[in-house]
Coordinates of C-alpha atoms and ligand atoms in Angstrom, one line a residue:
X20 CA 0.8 26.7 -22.1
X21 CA -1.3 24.8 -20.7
X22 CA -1.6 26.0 -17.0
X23 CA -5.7 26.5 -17.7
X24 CA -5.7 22.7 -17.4
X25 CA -3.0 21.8 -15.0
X26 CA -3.7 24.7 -12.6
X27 CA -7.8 24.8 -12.8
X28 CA -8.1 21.7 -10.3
X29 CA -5.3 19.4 -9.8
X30 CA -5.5 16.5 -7.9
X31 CA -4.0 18.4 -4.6
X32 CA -3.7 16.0 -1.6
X33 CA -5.2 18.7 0.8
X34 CA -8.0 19.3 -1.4
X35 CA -10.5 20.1 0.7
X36 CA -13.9 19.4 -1.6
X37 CA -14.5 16.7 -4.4
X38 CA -15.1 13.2 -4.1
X39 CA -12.6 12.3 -1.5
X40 CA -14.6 14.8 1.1
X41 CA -17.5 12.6 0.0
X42 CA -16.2 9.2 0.9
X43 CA -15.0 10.2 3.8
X44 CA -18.7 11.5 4.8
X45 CA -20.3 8.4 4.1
X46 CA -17.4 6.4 6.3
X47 CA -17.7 8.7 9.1
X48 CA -22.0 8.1 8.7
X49 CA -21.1 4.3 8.6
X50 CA -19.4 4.4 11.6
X51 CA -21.7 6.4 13.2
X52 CA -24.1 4.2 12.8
X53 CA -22.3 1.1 13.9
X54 CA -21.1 2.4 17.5
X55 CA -22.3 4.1 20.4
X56 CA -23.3 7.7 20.0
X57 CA -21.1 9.5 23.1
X58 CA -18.5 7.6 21.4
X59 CA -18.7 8.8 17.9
X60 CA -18.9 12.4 19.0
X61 CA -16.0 11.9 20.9
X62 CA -13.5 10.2 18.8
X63 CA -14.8 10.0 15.4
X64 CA -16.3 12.9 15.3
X65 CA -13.5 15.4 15.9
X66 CA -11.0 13.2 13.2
X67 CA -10.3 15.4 9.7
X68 CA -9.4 14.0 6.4
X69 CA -6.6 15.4 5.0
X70 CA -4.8 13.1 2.5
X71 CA -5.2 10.0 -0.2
X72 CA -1.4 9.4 -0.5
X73 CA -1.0 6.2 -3.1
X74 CA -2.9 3.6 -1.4
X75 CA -3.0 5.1 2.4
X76 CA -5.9 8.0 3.9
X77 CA -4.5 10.4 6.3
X78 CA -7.1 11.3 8.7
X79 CA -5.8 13.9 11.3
X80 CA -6.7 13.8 15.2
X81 CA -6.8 17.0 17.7
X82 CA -4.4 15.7 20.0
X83 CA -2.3 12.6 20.5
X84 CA -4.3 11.0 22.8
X85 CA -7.5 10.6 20.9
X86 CA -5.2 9.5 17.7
X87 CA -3.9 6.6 19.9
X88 CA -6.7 5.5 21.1
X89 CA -8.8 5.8 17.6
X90 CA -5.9 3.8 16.0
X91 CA -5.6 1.1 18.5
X92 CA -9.8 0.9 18.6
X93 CA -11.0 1.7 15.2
X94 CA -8.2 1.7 12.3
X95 CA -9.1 -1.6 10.9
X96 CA -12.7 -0.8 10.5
X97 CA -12.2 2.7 8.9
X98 CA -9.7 0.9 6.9
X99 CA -12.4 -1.2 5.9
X100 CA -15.2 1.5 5.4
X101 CA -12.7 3.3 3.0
X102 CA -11.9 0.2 1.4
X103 CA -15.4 0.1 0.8
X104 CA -15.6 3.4 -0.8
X105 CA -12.0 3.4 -2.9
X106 CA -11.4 -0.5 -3.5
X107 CA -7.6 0.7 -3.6
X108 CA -7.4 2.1 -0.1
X109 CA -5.3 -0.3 2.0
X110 CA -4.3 1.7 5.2
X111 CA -5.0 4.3 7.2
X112 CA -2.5 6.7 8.9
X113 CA -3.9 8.9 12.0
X114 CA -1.4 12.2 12.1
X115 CA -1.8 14.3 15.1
X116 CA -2.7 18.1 14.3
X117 CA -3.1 20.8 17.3
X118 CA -4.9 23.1 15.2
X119 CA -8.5 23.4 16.3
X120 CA -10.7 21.9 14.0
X121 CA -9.4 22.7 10.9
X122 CA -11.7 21.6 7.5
X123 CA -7.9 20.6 6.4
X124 CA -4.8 20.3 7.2
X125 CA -1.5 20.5 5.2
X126 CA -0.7 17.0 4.9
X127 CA 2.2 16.6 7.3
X128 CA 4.3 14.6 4.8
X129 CA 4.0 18.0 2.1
X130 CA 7.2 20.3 3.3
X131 CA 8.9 21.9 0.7
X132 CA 11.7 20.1 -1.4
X133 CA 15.3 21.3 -1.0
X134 CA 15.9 25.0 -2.6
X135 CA 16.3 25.0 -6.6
X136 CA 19.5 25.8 -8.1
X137 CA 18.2 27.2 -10.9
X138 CA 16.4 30.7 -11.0
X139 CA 14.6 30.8 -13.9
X140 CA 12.8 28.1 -14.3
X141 CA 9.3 29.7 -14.5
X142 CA 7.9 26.6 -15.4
X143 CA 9.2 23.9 -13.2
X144 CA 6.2 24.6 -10.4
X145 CA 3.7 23.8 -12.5
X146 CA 5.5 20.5 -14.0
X147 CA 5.8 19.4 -10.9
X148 CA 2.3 19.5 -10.2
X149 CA 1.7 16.5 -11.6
X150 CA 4.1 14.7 -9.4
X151 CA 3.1 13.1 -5.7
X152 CA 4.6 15.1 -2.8
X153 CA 7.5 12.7 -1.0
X154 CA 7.8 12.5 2.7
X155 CA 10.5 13.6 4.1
X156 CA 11.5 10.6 6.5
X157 CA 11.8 8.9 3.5
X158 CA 15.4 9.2 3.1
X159 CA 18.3 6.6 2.2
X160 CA 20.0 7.7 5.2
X161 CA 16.6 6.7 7.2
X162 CA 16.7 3.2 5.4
X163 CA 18.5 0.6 7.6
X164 CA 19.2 -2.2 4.8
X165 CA 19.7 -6.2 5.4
X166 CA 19.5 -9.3 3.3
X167 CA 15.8 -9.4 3.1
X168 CA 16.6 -5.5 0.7
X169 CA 20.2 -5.1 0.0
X170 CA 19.2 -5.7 -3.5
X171 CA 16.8 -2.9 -3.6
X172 CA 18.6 -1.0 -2.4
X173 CA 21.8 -1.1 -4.0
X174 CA 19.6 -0.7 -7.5
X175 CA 18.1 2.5 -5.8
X176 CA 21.5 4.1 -5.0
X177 CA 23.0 3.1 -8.5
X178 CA 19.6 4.9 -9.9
X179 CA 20.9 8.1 -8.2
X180 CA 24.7 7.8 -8.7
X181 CA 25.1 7.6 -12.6
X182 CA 23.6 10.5 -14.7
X183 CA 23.1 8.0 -18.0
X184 CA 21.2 5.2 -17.5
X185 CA 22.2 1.7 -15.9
X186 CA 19.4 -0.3 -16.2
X187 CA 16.0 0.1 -17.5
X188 CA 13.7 0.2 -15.4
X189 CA 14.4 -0.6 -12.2
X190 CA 11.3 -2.7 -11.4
X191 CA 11.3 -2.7 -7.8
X192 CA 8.5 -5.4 -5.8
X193 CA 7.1 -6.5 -2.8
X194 CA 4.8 -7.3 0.1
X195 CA 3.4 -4.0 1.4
X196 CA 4.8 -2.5 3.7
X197 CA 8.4 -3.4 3.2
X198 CA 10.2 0.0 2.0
X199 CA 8.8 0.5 -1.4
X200 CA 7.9 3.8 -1.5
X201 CA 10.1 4.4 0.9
X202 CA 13.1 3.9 -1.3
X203 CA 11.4 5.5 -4.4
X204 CA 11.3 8.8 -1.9
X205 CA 14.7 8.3 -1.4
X206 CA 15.7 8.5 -5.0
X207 CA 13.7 11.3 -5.9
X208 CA 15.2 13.1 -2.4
X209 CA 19.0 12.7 -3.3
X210 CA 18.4 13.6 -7.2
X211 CA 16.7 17.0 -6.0
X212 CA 19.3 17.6 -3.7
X213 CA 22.7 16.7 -5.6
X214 CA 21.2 17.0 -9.5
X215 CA 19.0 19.4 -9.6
X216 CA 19.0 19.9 -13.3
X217 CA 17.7 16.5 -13.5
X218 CA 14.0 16.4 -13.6
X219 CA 12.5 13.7 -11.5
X220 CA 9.1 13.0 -11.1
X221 CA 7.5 10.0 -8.3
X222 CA 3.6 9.8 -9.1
X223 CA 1.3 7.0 -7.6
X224 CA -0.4 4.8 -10.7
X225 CA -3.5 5.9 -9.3
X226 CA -2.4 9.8 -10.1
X227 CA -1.1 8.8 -13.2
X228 CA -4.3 7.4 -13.8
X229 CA -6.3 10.6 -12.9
X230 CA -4.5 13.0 -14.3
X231 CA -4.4 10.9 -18.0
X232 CA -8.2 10.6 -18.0
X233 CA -8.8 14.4 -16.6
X234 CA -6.5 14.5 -20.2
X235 CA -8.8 12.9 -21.7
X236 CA -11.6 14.9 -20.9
X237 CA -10.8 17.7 -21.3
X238 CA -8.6 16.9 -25.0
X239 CA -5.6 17.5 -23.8
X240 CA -3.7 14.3 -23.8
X241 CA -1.0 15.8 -26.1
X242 CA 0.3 18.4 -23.0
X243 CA -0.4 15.5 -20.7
X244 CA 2.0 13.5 -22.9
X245 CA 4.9 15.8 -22.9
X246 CA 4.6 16.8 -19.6
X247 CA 6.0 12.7 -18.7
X248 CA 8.2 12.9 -21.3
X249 CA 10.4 15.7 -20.6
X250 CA 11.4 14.1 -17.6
X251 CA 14.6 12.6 -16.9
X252 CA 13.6 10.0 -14.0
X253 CA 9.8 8.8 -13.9
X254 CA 8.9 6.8 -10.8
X255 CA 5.4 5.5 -10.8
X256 CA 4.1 3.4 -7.4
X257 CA 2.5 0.8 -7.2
X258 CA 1.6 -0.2 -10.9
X259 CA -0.8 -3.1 -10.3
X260 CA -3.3 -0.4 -10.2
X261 CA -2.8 0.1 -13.8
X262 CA -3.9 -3.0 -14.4
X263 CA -7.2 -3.7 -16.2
X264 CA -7.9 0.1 -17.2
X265 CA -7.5 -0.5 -20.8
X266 CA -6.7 3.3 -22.1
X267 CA -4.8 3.9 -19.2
X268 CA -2.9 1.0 -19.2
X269 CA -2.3 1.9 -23.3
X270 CA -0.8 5.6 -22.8
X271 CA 1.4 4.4 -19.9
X272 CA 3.0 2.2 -21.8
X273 CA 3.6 4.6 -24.4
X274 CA 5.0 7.3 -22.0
X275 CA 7.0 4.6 -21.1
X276 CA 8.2 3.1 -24.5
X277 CA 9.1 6.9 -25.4
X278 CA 11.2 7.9 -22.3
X279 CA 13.2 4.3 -22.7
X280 CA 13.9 5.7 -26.1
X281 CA 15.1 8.9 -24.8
X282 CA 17.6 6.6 -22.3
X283 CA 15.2 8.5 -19.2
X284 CA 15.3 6.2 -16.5
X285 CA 12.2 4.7 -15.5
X286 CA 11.6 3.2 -11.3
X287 CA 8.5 1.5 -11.1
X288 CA 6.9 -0.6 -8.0
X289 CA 4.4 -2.9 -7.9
X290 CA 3.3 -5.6 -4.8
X291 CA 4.0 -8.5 -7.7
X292 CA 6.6 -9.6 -10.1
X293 CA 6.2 -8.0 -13.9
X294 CA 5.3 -11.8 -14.4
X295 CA 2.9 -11.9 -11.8
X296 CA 0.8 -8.5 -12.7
X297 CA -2.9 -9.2 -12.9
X298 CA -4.4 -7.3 -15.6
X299 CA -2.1 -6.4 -17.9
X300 CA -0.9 -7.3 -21.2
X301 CA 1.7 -9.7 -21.9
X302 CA 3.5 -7.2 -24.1
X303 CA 3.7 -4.7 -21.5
X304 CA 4.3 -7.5 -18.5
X305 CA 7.8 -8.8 -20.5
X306 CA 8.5 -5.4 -21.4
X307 CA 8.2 -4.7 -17.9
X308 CA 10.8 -6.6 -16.5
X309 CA 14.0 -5.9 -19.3
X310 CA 15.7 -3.9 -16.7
X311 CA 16.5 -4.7 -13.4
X312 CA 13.7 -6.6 -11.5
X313 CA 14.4 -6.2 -7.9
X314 CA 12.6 -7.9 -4.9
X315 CA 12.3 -7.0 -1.6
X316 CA 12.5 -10.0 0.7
X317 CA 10.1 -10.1 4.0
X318 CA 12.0 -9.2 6.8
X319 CA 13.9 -10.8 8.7
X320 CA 14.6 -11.0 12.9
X321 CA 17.6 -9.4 12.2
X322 CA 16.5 -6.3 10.1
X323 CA 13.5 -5.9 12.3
X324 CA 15.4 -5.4 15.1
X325 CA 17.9 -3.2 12.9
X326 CA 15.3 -1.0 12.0
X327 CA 13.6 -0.9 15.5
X328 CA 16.6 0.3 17.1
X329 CA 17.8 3.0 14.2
X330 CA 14.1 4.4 15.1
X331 CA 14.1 4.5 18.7
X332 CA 18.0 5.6 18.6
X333 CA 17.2 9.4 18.1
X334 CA 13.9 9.9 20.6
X335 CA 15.2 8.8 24.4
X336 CA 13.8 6.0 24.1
X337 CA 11.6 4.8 26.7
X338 CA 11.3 1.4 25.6
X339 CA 14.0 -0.9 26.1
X340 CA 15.9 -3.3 24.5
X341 CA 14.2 -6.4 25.8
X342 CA 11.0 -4.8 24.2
X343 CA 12.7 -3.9 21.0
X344 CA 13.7 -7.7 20.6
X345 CA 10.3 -9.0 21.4
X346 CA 8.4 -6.7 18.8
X347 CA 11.3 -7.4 16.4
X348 CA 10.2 -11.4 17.2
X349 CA 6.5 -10.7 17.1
X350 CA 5.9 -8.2 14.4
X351 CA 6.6 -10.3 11.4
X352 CA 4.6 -9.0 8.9
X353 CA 6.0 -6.0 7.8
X354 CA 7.8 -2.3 8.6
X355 CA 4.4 -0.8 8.7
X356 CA 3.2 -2.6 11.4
X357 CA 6.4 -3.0 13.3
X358 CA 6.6 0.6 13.2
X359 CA 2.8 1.2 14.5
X360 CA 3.2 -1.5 17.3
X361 CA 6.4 0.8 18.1
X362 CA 4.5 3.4 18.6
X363 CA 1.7 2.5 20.2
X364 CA 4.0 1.3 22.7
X365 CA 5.7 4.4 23.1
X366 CA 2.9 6.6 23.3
X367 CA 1.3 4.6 26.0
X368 CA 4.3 5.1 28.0
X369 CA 4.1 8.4 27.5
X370 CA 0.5 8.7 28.8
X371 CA 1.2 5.8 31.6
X372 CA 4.3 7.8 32.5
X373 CA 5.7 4.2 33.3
X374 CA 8.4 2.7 31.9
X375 CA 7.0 -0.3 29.3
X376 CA 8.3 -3.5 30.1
X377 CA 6.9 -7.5 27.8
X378 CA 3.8 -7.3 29.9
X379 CA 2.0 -3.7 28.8
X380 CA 3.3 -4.8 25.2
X381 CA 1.5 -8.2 25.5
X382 CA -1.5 -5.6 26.9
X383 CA -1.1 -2.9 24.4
X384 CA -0.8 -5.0 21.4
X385 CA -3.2 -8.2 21.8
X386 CA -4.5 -7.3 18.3
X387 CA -1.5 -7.2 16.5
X388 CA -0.1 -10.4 18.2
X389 CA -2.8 -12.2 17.6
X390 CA -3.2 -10.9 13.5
X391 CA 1.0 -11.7 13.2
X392 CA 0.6 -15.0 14.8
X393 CA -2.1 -16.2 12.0
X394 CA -0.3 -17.6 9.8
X395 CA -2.1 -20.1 7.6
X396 CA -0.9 -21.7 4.5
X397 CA -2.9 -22.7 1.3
X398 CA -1.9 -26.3 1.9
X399 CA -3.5 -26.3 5.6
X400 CA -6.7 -24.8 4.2
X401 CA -6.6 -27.4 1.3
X402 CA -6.5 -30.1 3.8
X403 CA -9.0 -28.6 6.2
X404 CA -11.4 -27.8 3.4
X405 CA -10.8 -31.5 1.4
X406 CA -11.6 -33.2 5.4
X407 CA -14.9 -31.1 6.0
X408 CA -16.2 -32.2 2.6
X409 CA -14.7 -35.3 2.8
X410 CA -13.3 -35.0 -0.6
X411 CA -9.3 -36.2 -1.4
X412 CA -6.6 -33.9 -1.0
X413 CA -5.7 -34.5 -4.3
X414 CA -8.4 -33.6 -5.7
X415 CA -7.7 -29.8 -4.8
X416 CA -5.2 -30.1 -7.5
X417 CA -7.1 -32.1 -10.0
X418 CA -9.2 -30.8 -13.3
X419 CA -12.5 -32.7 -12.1
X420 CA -15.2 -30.6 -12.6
X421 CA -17.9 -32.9 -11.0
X422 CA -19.9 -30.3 -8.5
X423 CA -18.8 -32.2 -5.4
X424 CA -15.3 -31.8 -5.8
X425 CA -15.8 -28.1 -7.6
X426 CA -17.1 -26.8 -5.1
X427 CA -15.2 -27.5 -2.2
X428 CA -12.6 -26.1 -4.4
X429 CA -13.7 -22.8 -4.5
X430 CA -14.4 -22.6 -1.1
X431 CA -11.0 -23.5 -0.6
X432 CA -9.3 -20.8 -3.2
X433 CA -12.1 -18.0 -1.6
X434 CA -10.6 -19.1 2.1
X435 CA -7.3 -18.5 0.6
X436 CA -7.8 -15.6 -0.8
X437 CA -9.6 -14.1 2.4
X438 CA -6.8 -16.1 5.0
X439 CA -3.7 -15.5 3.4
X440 CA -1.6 -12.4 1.7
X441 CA -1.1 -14.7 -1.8
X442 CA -2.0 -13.2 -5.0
X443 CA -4.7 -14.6 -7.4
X444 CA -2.2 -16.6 -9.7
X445 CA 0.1 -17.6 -6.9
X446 CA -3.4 -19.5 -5.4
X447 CA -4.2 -20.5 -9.4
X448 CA -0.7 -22.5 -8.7
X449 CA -1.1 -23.7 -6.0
X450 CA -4.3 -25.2 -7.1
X451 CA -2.9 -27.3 -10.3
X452 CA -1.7 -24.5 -12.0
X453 CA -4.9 -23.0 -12.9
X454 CA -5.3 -19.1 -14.5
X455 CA -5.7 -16.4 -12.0
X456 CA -9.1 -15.6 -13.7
X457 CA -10.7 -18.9 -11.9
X458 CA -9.5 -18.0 -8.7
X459 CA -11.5 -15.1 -9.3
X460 CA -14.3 -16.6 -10.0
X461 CA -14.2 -18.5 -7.2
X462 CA -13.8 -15.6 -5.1
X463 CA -17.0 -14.6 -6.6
X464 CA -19.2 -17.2 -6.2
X465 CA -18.7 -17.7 -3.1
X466 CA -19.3 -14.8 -2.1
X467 CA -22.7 -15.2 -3.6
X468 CA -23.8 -18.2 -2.8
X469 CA -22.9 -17.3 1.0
X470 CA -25.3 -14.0 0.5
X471 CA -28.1 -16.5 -1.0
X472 CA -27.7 -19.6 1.7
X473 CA -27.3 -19.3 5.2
X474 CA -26.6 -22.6 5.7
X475 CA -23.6 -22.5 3.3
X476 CA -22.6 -19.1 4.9
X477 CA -22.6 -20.7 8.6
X478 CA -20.4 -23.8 6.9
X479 CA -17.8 -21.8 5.4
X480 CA -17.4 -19.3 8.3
X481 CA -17.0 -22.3 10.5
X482 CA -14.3 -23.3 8.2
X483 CA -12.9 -20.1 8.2
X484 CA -12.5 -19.9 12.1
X485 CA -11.1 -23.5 12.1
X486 CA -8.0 -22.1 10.3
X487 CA -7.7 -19.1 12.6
X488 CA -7.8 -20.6 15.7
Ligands
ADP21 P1 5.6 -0.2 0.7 O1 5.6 1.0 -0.2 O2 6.5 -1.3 0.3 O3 4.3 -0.6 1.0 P2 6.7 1.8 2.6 O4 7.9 2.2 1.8 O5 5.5 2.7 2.6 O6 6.2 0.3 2.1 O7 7.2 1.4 4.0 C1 6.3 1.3 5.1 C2 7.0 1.9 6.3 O8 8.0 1.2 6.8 C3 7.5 3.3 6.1 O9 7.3 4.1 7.2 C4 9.0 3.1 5.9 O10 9.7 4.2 6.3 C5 9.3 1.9 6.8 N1 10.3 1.1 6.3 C6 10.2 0.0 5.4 N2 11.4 -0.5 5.2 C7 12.3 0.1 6.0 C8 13.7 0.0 6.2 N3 14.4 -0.9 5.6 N4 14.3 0.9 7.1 C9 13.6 1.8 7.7 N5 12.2 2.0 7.5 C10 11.6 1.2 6.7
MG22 MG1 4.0 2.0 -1.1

């Protein structure tokens, strides 16, 4: 067997030394450098890493108090400084942990799956090794559905109700934040628990990445391969991350060509549409979506509120309802942040010992507000860009290639990029259907002409908090 390979280092989320201890060293020195010194030691200092889960760090604090108050002052820029280390981080989670300073913690989200069925199964630990622990909030029964993901939804509870195959795969996509992985938990949770002889493995692309080239070097890729395919349900998250990793990108789509074979079912999630996948080839993009493509809306008011009140319904609530119904009206970008604002609120009427009323929301949440009130379309910025260089509107859309009208182009693709949540070819669209690539590049060089000009930078910043305001 090949246990020497699987067992020597996996990638374990509590892993305590390797490269993740690393990055997290050099964001903790960034920081340090950037703010007061009583306040690093204080705050910063104290915080442990614990987890990379898919695209989100765990960092653990020694006490609720300091978590709160390092979320609500410095998540964005940690978020930023890992970003800066692992281009795929894209949130930051702050756990509370009592334990006094700990080099790690078990991630809180690692408990142990329901009880196996079956005895002898010497070699089901190991297998499951190369799967990504689920969270155990992440239930169906902890989903509260509505238009925006009855879809979804319904595709994930078919997934788990037949033992053949329905549809293949189920191709689920959208936003972040909006239940993804969430209902990918969910799956894998109810097949443990009701089918246990099925084998169902949920991986993030990123560990499906790692383990295949840890395969790779050390020549094992043929146990690598049969570990995926003697599942019977493979989930992988968030696939855009396969995207552009040539070798990687090869041997998934072989693992996954071989288990559709097999009838295995196959639940994937991406941010994007198959059609919409940056990076990957066509054959594996239309392959991609022969099953059942299935998006998840944003939210709406009414599932906002829906999902507010199914998680305030358990805990005595001290917030009430007239609070509920203004975060459900202000927090419009997605569960993630409708469910931090929730609790920010509730612990700082736990610490206030006051009951929270619109006010200490409006108080506690400024940042949010603010970030959920931005809302700026590409066709604003068009016209704001097309005004300041007193170019024509049209023009945004048209194939000139004269300098005076290129440029203000790109600057106006780079502001969308940077001001809105659109991917690269949804801003190639809206820019006279042009490829994804030269959105890109535009990305690019503005970037560097900003670095090389000040004058330029000073313009386009300008621009930039013209849109804001
Ligand atoms: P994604 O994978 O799409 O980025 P997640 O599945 O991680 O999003 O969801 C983000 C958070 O929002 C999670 O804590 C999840 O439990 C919660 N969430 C999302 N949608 C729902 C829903 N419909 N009902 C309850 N909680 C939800
Ligand atoms: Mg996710």
């Amino acid at each position: 067997m090949n246990v020497q390979v699987w067992g020597d280092k996996p990638m374990r989320e509590d892993d305590t030394s390797g490269p993740l201890q690393t990055h997290w060293a050099r964001v903790r020195a960034a920081l340090k450098s950037e703010i007061d010194e009583v306040l690093y030691r204080n705050w910063i200092k104290p915080l442990t890493f614990v987890a990379l889960r898919g695209s989100e760090v765990v960092l653990a604090a020694p006490a609720q108090f300091k978590r709160d108050w390092v979320e609500s002052r410095f998540a964005d820029r940690l978020r930023e400084l890992w970003a800066a280390e692992c281009p795929t981080v894209r949130a930051i989670a702050i756990i509370v942990d009592g334990r006094k300073a700990p080099v790690a913690v078990k991630p809180a989200v690692e408990i142990a799956p329901p009880p196996r069925v079956e005895p002898a199964a010497p070699a089901i630990d190991e297998r499951d090794d190369i799967g990504s622990p689920l969270d155990p909030r992440f239930t169906f029964e902890n989903f509260v559905v509505g238009k925006p993901n009855e879809l979804a939804f319904a595709a994930a509870r078919r997934v788990t109700e037949s033992n053949g195959v329905t549809f293949n795969p189920l191709f689920l996509y959208g936003g972040v934040g909006l239940g993804k992985t969430h209902l990918m938990h969910a799956i894998a949770w109810h097949i443990r628990a009701r089918q246990p002889r099925r084998r169902v493995i949920y991986l993030s692309a990123e560990k499906f990445m790692y383990q295949f080239i840890r395969a790779l070097r050390f020549k094992d890729t043929v146990s690598f391969k049969e570990q995926f395919r003697s599942v019977d349900v493979l989930m992988v998250d968030d696939v855009q991350f396969i995207g552009g990793r040539d070798s990687t990108q090869e041997e998934f789509f072989h693992t996954f060509n071989a288990l559709i074979d097999q009838n295995r079912q196959i639940v994937l999630s991406a941010d994007k549409s198959p059609s919409d996948l940056e990076g990957i080839e066509e054959r594996v993009r239309s392959r991609l979506g022969w099953g059942l493509v299935a998006d998840i809306h944003p939210t709406t008011y009414e599932l906002r509120l829906g999902i507010l009140q199914a998680k305030t319904e358990n805990s005595k609530s001290i917030v009430p309802p007239k609070v509920l119904e203004f975060l459900a009206h202000r927090i419009t970008s997605n569960v993630r942040e409708l469910e931090g604002a929730l609790n920010r609120i509730a612990a700082h009427a736990t610490l206030v010992g006051r009951p929270v009323t619109i006010e200490t929301a409006h108080e506690v949440l400024h940042d949010l507000l603010r970030a959920n009130d931005r809302r700026v379309t590409i066709e604003e910025i068009q016209k704001r860009v097309a005004e300041h260089f007193n170019i024509r509107l049209a023009d945004m859309h048209s194939a000139r290639r004269a300098r005076a009208v290129a440029r203000p182009r790109q600057v106006a693709m780079y502001l969308a990029k940077q001001l809105t949540s659109r991917s690269l070819p949804e801003i190639g669209r809206k820019f006279g259907g042009r490829d994804h690539t030269t959105v890109m590049h535009a990305v690019r060089k503005i970037e560097e002409l900003k670095t090389g000009d000040k004058q330029f930078a000073d313009d386009v910043d300008l621009l930039r908090r013209m849109l804001e305001a």
